[in-house]
PDB file of C-alpha atoms in Angstrom:
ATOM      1  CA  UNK A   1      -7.517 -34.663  29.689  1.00  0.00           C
ATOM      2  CA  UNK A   2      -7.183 -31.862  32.250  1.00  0.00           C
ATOM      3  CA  UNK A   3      -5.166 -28.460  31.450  1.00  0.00           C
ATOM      4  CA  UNK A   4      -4.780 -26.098  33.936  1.00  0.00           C
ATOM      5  CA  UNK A   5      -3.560 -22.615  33.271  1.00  0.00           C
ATOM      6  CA  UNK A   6      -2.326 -23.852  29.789  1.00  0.00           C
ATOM      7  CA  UNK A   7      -0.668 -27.046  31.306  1.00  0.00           C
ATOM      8  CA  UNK A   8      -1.225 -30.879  31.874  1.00  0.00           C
ATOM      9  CA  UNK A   9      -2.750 -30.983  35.695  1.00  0.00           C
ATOM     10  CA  UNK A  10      -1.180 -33.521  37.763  1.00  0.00           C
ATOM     11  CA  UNK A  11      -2.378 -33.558  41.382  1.00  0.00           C
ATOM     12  CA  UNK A  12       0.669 -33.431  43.940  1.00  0.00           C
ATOM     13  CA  UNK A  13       0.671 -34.381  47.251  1.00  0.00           C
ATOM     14  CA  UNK A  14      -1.466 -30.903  48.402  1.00  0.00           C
ATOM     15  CA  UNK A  15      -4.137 -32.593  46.695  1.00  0.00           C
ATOM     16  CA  UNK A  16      -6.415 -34.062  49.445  1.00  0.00           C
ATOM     17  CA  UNK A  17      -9.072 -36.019  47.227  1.00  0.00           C
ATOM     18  CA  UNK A  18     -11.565 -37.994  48.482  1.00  0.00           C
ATOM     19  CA  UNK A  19     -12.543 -41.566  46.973  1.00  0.00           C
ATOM     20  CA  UNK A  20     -15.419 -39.645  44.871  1.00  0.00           C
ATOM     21  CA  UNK A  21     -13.475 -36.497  43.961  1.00  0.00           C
ATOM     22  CA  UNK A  22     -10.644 -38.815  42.556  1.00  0.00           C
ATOM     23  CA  UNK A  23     -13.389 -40.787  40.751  1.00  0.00           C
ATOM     24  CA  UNK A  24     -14.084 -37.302  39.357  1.00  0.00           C
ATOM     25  CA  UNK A  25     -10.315 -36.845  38.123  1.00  0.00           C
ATOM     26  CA  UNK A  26      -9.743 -39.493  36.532  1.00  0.00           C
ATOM     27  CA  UNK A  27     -12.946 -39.418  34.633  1.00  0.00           C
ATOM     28  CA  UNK A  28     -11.925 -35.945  33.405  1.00  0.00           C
ATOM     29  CA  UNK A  29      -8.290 -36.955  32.772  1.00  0.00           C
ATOM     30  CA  UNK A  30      -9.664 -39.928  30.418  1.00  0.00           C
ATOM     31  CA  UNK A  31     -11.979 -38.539  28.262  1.00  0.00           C
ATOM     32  CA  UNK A  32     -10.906 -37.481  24.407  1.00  0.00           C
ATOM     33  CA  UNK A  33     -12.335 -34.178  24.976  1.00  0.00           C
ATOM     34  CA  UNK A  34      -9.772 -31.521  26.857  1.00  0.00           C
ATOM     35  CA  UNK A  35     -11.135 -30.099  30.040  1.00  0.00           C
ATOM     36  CA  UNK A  36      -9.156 -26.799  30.393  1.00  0.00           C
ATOM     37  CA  UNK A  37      -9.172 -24.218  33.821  1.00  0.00           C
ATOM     38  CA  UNK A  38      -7.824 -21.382  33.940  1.00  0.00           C
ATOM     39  CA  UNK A  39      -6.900 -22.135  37.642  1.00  0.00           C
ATOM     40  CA  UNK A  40      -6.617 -24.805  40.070  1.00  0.00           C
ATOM     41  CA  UNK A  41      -9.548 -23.289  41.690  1.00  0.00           C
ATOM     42  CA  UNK A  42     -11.655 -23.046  38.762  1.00  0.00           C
ATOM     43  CA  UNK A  43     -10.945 -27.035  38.757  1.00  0.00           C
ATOM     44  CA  UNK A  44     -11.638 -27.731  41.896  1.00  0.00           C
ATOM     45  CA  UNK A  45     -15.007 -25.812  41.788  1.00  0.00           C
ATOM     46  CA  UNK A  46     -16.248 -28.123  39.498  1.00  0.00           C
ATOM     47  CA  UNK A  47     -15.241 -31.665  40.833  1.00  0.00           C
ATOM     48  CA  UNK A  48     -16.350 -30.368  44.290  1.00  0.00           C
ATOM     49  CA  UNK A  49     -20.093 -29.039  42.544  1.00  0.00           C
ATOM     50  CA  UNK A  50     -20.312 -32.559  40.595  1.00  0.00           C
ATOM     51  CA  UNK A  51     -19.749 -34.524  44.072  1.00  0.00           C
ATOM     52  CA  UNK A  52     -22.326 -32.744  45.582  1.00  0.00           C
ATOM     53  CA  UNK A  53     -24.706 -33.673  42.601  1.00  0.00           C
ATOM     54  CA  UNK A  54     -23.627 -37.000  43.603  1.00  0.00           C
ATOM     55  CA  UNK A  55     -24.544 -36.083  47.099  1.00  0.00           C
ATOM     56  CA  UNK A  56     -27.354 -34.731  46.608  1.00  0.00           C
ATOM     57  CA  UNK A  57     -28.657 -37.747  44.148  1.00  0.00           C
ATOM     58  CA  UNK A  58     -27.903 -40.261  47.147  1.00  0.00           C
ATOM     59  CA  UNK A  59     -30.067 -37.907  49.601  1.00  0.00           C
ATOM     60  CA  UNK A  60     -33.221 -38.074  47.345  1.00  0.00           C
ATOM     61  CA  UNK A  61     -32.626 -41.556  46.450  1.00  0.00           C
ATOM     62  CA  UNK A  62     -32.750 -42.055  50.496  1.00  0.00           C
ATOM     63  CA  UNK A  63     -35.692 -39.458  50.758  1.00  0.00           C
ATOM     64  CA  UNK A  64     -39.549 -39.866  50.689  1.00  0.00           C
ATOM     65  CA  UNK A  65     -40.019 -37.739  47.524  1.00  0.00           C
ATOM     66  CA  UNK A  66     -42.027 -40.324  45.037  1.00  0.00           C
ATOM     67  CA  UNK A  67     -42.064 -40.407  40.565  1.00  0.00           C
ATOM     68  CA  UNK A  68     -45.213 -38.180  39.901  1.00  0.00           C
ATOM     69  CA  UNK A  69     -46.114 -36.936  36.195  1.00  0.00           C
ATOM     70  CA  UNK A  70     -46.801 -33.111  36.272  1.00  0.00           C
ATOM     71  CA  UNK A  71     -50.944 -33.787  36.778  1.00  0.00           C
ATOM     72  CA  UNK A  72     -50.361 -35.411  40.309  1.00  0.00           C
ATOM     73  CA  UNK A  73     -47.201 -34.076  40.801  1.00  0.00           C
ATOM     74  CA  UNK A  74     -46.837 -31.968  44.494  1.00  0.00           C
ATOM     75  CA  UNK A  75     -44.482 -29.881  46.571  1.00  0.00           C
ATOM     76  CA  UNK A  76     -44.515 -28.198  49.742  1.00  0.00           C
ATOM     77  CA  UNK A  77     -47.085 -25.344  50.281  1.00  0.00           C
ATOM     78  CA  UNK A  78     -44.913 -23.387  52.597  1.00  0.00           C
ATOM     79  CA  UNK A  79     -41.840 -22.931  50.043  1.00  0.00           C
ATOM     80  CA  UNK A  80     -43.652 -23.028  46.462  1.00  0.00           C
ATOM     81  CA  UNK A  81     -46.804 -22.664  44.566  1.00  0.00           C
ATOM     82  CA  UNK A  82     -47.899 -25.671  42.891  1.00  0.00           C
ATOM     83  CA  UNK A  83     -49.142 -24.153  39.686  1.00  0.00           C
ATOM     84  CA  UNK A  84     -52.099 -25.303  37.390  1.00  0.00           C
ATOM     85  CA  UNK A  85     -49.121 -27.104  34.819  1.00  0.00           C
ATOM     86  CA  UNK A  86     -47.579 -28.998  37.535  1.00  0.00           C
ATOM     87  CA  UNK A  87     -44.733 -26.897  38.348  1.00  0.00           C
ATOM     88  CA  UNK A  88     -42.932 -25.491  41.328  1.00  0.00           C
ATOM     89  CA  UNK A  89     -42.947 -21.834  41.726  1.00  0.00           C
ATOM     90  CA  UNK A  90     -41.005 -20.318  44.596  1.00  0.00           C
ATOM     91  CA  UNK A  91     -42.969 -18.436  46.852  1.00  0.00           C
ATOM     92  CA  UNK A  92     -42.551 -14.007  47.504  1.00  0.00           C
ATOM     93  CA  UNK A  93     -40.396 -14.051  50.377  1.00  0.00           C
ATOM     94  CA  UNK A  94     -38.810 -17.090  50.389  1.00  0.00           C
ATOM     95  CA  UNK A  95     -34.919 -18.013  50.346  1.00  0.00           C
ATOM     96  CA  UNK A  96     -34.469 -20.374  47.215  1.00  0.00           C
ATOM     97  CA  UNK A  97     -32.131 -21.909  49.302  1.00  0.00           C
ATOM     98  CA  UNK A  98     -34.124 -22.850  52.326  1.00  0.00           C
ATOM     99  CA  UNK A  99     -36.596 -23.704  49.885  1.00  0.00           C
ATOM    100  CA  UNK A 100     -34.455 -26.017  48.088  1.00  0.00           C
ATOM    101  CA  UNK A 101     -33.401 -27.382  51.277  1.00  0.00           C
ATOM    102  CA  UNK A 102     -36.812 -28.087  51.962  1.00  0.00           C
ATOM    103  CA  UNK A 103     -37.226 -30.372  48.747  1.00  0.00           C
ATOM    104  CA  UNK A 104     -34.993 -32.863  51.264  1.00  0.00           C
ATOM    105  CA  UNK A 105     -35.360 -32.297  54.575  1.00  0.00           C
ATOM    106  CA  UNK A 106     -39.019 -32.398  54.135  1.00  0.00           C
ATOM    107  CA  UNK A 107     -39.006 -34.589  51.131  1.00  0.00           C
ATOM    108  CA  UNK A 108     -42.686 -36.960  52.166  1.00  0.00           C
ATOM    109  CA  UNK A 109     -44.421 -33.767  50.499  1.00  0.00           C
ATOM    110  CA  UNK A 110     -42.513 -33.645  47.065  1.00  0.00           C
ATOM    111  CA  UNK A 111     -44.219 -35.736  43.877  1.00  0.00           C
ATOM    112  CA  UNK A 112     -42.216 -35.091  40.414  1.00  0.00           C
ATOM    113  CA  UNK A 113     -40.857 -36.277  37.526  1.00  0.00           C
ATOM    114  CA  UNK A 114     -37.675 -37.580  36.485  1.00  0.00           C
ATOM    115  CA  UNK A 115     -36.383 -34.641  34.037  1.00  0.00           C
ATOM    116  CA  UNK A 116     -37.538 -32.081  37.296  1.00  0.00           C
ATOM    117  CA  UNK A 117     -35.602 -34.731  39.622  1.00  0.00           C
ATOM    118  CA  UNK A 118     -31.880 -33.874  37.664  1.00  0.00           C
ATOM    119  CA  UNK A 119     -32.851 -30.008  37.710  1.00  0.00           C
ATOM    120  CA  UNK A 120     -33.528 -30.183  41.386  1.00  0.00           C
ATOM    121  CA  UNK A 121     -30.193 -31.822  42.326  1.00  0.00           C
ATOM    122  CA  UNK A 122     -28.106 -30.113  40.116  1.00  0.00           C
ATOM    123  CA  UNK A 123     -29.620 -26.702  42.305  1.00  0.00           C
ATOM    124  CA  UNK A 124     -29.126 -28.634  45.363  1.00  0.00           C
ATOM    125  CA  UNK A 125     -25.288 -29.737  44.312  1.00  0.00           C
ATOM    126  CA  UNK A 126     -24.493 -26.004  43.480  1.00  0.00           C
ATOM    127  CA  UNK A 127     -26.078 -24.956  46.567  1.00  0.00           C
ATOM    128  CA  UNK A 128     -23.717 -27.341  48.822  1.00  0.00           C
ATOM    129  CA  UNK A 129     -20.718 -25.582  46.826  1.00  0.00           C
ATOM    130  CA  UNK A 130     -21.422 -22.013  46.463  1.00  0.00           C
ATOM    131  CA  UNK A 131     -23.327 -21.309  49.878  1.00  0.00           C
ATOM    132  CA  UNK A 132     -26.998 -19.852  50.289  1.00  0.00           C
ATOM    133  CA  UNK A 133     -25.518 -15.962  49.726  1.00  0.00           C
ATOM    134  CA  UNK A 134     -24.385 -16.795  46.378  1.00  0.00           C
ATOM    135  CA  UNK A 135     -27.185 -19.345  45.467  1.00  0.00           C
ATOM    136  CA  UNK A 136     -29.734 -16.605  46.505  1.00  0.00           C
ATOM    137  CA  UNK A 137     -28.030 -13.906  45.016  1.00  0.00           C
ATOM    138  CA  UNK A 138     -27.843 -16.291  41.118  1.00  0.00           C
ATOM    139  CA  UNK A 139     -31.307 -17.967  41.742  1.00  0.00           C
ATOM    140  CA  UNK A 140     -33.398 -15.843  43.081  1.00  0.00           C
ATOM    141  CA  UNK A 141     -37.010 -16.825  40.937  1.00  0.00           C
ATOM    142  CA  UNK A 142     -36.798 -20.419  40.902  1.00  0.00           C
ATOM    143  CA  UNK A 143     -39.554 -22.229  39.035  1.00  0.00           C
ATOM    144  CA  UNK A 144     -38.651 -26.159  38.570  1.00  0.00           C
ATOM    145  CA  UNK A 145     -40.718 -27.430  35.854  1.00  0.00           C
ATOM    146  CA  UNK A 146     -39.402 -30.047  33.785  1.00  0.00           C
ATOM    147  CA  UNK A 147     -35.776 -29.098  31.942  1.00  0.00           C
ATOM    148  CA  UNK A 148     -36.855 -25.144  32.867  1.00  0.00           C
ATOM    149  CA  UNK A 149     -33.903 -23.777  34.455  1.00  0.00           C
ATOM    150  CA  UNK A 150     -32.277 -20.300  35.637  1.00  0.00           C
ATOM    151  CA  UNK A 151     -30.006 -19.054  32.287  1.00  0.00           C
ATOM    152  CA  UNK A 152     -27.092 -18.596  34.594  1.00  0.00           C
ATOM    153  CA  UNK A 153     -27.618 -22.388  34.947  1.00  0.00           C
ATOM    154  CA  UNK A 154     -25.937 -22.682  31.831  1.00  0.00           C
ATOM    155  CA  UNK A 155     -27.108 -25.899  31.132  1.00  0.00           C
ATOM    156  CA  UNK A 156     -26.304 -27.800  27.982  1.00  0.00           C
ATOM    157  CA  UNK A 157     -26.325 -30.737  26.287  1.00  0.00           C
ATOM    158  CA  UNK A 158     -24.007 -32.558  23.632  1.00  0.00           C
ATOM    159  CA  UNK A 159     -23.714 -36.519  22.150  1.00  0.00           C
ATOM    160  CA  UNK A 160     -20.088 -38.500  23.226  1.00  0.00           C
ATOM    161  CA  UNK A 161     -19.753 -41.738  23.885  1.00  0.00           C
ATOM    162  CA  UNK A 162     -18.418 -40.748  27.274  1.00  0.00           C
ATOM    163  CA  UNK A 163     -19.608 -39.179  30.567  1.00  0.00           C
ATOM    164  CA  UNK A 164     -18.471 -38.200  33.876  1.00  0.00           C
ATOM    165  CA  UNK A 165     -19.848 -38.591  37.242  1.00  0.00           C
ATOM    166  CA  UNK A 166     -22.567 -35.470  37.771  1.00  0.00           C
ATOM    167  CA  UNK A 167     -23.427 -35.371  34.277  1.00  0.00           C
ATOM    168  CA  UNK A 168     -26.994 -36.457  33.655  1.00  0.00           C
ATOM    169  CA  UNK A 169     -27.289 -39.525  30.799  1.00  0.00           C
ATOM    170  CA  UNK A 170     -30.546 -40.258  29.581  1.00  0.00           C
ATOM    171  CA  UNK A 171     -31.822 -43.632  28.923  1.00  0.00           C
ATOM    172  CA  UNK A 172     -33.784 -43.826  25.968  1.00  0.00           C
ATOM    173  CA  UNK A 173     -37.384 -46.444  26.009  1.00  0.00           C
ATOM    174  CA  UNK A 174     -38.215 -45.800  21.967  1.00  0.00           C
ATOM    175  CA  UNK A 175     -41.067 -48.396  22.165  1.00  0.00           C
ATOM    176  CA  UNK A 176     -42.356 -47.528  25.447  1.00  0.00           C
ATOM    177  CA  UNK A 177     -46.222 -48.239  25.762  1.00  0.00           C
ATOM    178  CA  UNK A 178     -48.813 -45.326  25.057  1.00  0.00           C
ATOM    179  CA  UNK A 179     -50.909 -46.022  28.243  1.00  0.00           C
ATOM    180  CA  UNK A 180     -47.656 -45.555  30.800  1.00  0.00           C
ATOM    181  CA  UNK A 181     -45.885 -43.205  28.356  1.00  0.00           C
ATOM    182  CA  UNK A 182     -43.649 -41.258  31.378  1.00  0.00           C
ATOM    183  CA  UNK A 183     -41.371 -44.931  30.574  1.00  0.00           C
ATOM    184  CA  UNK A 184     -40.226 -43.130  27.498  1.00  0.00           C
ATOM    185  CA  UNK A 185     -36.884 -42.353  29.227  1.00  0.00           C
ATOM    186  CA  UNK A 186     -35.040 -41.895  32.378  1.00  0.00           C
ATOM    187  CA  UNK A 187     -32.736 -38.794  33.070  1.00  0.00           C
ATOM    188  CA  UNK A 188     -29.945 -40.502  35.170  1.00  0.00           C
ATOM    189  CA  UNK A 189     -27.549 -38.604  36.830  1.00  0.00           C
ATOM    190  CA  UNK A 190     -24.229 -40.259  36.621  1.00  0.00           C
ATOM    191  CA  UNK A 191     -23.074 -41.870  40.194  1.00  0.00           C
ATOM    192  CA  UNK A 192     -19.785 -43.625  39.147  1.00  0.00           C
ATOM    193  CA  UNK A 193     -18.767 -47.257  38.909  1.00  0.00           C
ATOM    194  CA  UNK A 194     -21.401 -47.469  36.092  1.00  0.00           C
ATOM    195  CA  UNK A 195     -24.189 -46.789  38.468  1.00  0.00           C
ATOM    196  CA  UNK A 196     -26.937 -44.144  38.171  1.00  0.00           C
ATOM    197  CA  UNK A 197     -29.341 -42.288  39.656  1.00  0.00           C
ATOM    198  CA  UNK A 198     -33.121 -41.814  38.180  1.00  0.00           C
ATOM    199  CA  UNK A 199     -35.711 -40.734  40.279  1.00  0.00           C
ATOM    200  CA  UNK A 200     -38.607 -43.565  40.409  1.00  0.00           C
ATOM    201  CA  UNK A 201     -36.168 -46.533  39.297  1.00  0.00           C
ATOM    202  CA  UNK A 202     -33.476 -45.726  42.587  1.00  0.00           C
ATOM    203  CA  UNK A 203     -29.835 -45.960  41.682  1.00  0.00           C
ATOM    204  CA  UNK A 204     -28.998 -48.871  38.909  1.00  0.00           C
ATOM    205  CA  UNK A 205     -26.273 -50.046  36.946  1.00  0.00           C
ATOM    206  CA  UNK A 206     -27.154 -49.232  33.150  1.00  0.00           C
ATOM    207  CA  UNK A 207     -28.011 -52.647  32.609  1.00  0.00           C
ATOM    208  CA  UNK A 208     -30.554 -52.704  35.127  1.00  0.00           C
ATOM    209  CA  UNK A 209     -32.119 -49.323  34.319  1.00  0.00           C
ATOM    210  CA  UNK A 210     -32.275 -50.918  30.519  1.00  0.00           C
ATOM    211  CA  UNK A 211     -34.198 -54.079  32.121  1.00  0.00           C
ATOM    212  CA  UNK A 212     -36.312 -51.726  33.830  1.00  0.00           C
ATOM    213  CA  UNK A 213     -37.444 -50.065  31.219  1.00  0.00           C
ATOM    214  CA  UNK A 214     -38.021 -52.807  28.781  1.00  0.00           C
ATOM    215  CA  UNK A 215     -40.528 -53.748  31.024  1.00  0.00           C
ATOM    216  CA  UNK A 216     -43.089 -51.167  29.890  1.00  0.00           C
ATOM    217  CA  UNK A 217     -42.443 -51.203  26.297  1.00  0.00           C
ATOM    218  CA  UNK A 218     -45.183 -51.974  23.771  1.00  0.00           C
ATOM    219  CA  UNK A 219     -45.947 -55.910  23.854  1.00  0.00           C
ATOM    220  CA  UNK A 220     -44.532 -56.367  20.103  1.00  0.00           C
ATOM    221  CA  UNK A 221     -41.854 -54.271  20.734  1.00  0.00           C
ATOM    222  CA  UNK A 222     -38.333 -55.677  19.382  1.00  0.00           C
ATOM    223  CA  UNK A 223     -36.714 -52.702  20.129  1.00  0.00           C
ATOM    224  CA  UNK A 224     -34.970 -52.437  23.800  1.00  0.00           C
ATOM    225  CA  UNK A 225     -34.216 -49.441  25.727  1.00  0.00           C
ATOM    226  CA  UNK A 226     -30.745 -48.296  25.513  1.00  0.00           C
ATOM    227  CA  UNK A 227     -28.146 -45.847  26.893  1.00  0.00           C
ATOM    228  CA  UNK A 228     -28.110 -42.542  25.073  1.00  0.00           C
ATOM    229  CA  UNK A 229     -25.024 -40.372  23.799  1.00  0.00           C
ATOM    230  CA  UNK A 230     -27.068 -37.411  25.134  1.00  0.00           C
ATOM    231  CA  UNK A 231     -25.106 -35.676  28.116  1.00  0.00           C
ATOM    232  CA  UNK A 232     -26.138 -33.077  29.934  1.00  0.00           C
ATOM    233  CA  UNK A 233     -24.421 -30.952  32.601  1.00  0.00           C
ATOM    234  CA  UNK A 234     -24.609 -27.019  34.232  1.00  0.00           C
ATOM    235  CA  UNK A 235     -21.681 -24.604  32.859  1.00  0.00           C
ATOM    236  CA  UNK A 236     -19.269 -25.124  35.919  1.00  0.00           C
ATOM    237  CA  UNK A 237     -16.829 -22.972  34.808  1.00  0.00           C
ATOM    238  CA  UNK A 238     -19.019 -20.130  34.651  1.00  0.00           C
ATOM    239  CA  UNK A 239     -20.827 -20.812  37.579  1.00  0.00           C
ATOM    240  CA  UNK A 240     -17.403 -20.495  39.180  1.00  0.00           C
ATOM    241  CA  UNK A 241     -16.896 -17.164  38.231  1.00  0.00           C
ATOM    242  CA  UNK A 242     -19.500 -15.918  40.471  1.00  0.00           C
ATOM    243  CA  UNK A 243     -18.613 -13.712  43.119  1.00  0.00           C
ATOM    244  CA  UNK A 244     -21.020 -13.457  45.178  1.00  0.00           C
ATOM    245  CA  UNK A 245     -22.157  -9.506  46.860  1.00  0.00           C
ATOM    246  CA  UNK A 246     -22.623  -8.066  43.299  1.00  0.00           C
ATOM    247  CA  UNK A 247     -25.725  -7.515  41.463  1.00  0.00           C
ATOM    248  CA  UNK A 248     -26.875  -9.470  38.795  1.00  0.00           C
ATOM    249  CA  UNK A 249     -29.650  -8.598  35.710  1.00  0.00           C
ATOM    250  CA  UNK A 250     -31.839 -11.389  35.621  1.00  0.00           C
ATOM    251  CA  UNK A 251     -33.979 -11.770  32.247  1.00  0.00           C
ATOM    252  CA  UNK A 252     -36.631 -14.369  32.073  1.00  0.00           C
ATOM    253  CA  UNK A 253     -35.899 -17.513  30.388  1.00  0.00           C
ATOM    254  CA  UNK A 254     -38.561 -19.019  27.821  1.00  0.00           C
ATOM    255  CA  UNK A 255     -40.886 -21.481  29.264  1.00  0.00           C
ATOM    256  CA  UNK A 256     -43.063 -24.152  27.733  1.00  0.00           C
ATOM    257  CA  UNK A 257     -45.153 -26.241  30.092  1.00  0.00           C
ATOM    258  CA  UNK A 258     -45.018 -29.132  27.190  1.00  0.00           C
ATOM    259  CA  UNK A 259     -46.916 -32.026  29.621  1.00  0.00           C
ATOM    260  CA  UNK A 260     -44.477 -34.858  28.851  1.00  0.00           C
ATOM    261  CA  UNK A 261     -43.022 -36.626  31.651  1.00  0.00           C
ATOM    262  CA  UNK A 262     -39.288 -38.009  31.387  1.00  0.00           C
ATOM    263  CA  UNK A 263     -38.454 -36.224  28.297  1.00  0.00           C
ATOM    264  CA  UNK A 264     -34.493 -35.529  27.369  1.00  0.00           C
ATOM    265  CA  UNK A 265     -33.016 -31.880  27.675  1.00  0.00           C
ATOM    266  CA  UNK A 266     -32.475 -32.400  23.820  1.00  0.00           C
ATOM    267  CA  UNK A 267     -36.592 -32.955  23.575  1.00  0.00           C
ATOM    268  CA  UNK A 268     -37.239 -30.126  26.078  1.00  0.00           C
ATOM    269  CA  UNK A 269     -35.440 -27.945  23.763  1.00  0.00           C
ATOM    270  CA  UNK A 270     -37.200 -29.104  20.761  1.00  0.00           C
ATOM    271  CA  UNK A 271     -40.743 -27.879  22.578  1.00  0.00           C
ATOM    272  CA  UNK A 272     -39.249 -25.107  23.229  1.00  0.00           C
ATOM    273  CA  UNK A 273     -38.749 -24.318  20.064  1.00  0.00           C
ATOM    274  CA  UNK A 274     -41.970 -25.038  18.033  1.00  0.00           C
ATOM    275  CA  UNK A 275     -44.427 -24.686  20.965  1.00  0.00           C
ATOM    276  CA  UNK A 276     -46.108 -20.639  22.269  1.00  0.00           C
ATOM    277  CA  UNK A 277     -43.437 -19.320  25.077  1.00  0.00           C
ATOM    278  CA  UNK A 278     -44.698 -18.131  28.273  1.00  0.00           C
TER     279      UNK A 278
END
């Protein structure tokens, strides 16, 4: 359900939706949880930043960029420094949003993993919204390793038995075999009519992402791969309360270079907590 400024939202007829945004909606509208803005534009901040996820899903799914665990992953010399654990650091002197750019328009360069995939596009989506001032203003130190983000990212995570397009769902591979162990999982970002997007499987309905990945399971396994609870998604409404022209105190967020390829924001989280910070 959707409450806006303390009361049931309702689009009228100044409301000019497209087929995706009203995809968006309605998702919102149906889920148990309440959704609540404090203005119409708060709203509209976030179904316009979770299209452009979509968007930006559906331009690396039609890019060059190829699945790469962090050993062999690569990136473009020009915009970041490929660092010894695989990651992407942006480069002195760069815009993070050119650089992010980059990631598509020059996408035949890029090599990474699935969980670095969602991170990338959920940048790239927020970009489209917000503009390059504003992105370079909040971003300004960009390093996309695994689930590492930017605090003012906000990202979190939470179990429901519901999702809505932009989130990212993860697809769980419990018996996955040890000698192709990135098949543990698939971060999906959520396209809509039950498809999804997860970088090195293309976009899927759930039950072909499940057939997928049962595939590469152990050769006795008799457990399949499954859809996840596990949702996780940026804080929109805090990213919309960025004005962009002021300055901001960055801190430096913890970092664990962990080595795991595909792994949930949940598990990320979990290394991050009993692994040495950097």
């Amino acid at each position: 359900m959707i409450q806006v400024s303390g009361r049931p939202f309702q689009p009228d007829d100044s409301w000019k939706a497209d087929t995706t945004e009203t995809t968006i909606i309605e998702a919102l509208q149906k889920t148990p949880n309440l959704y609540s803005f404090s203005s119409e534009k708060e709203l509209m901040f976030e179904i316009k930043s979770r299209k452009n996820i979509i968007v930006s899903a559906k331009e690396m799914d039609n890019g060059e960029s190829s699945f790469a665990t962090f050993r062999t992953a690569r990136c473009n010399p020009e915009y970041w420094q490929l660092t010894t654990a695989g990651g992407f650091l942006l480069r002195r002197q760069v815009s993070p949003a050119d650089a992010t750019r980059d990631i598509f328009t020059n996408s035949a360069q890029y090599k990474f993993e699935c969980a670095t995939a969602c991170v990338i596009n959920f940048y790239h989506g927020l970009l489209k919204t917000m503009g390059a001032s504003s992105f370079n203003t909040l971003f300004p130190n960009l390093y996309l390793y695994s689930w590492h983000t930017d605090d003012d990212l906000g990202l979190y995570s939470f179990f429901a038995n519901h999702y809505v397009p932009g989130d990212v769902v993860y697809f769980n591979n419990p018996d996955v075999n040890p000698s192709t162990s990135w098949f543990r999982g698939v971060n999906a970002i959520a396209i809509g009519d039950n498809e999804f997007f997860g970088h090195g499987f293309s976009i899927r309905t759930s039950e072909k992402m499940i057939e997928g990945l049962n595939t590469k399971r152990k050769p006795d396994s008799q457990q399949s791969a499954y859809l996840s609870g596990l949702i996780t998604r940026p804080s929109f409404q805090s990213l919309s309360r960025f004005s962009g022209g002021r300055t901001i105190h960055k801190t430096r967020p913890f970092l664990v270079h962990h080595n795991k390829t595909s792994v949930s924001y949940r598990q990320y989280l979990y290394e991050l907590s009993y692994k040495p910070k950097y």
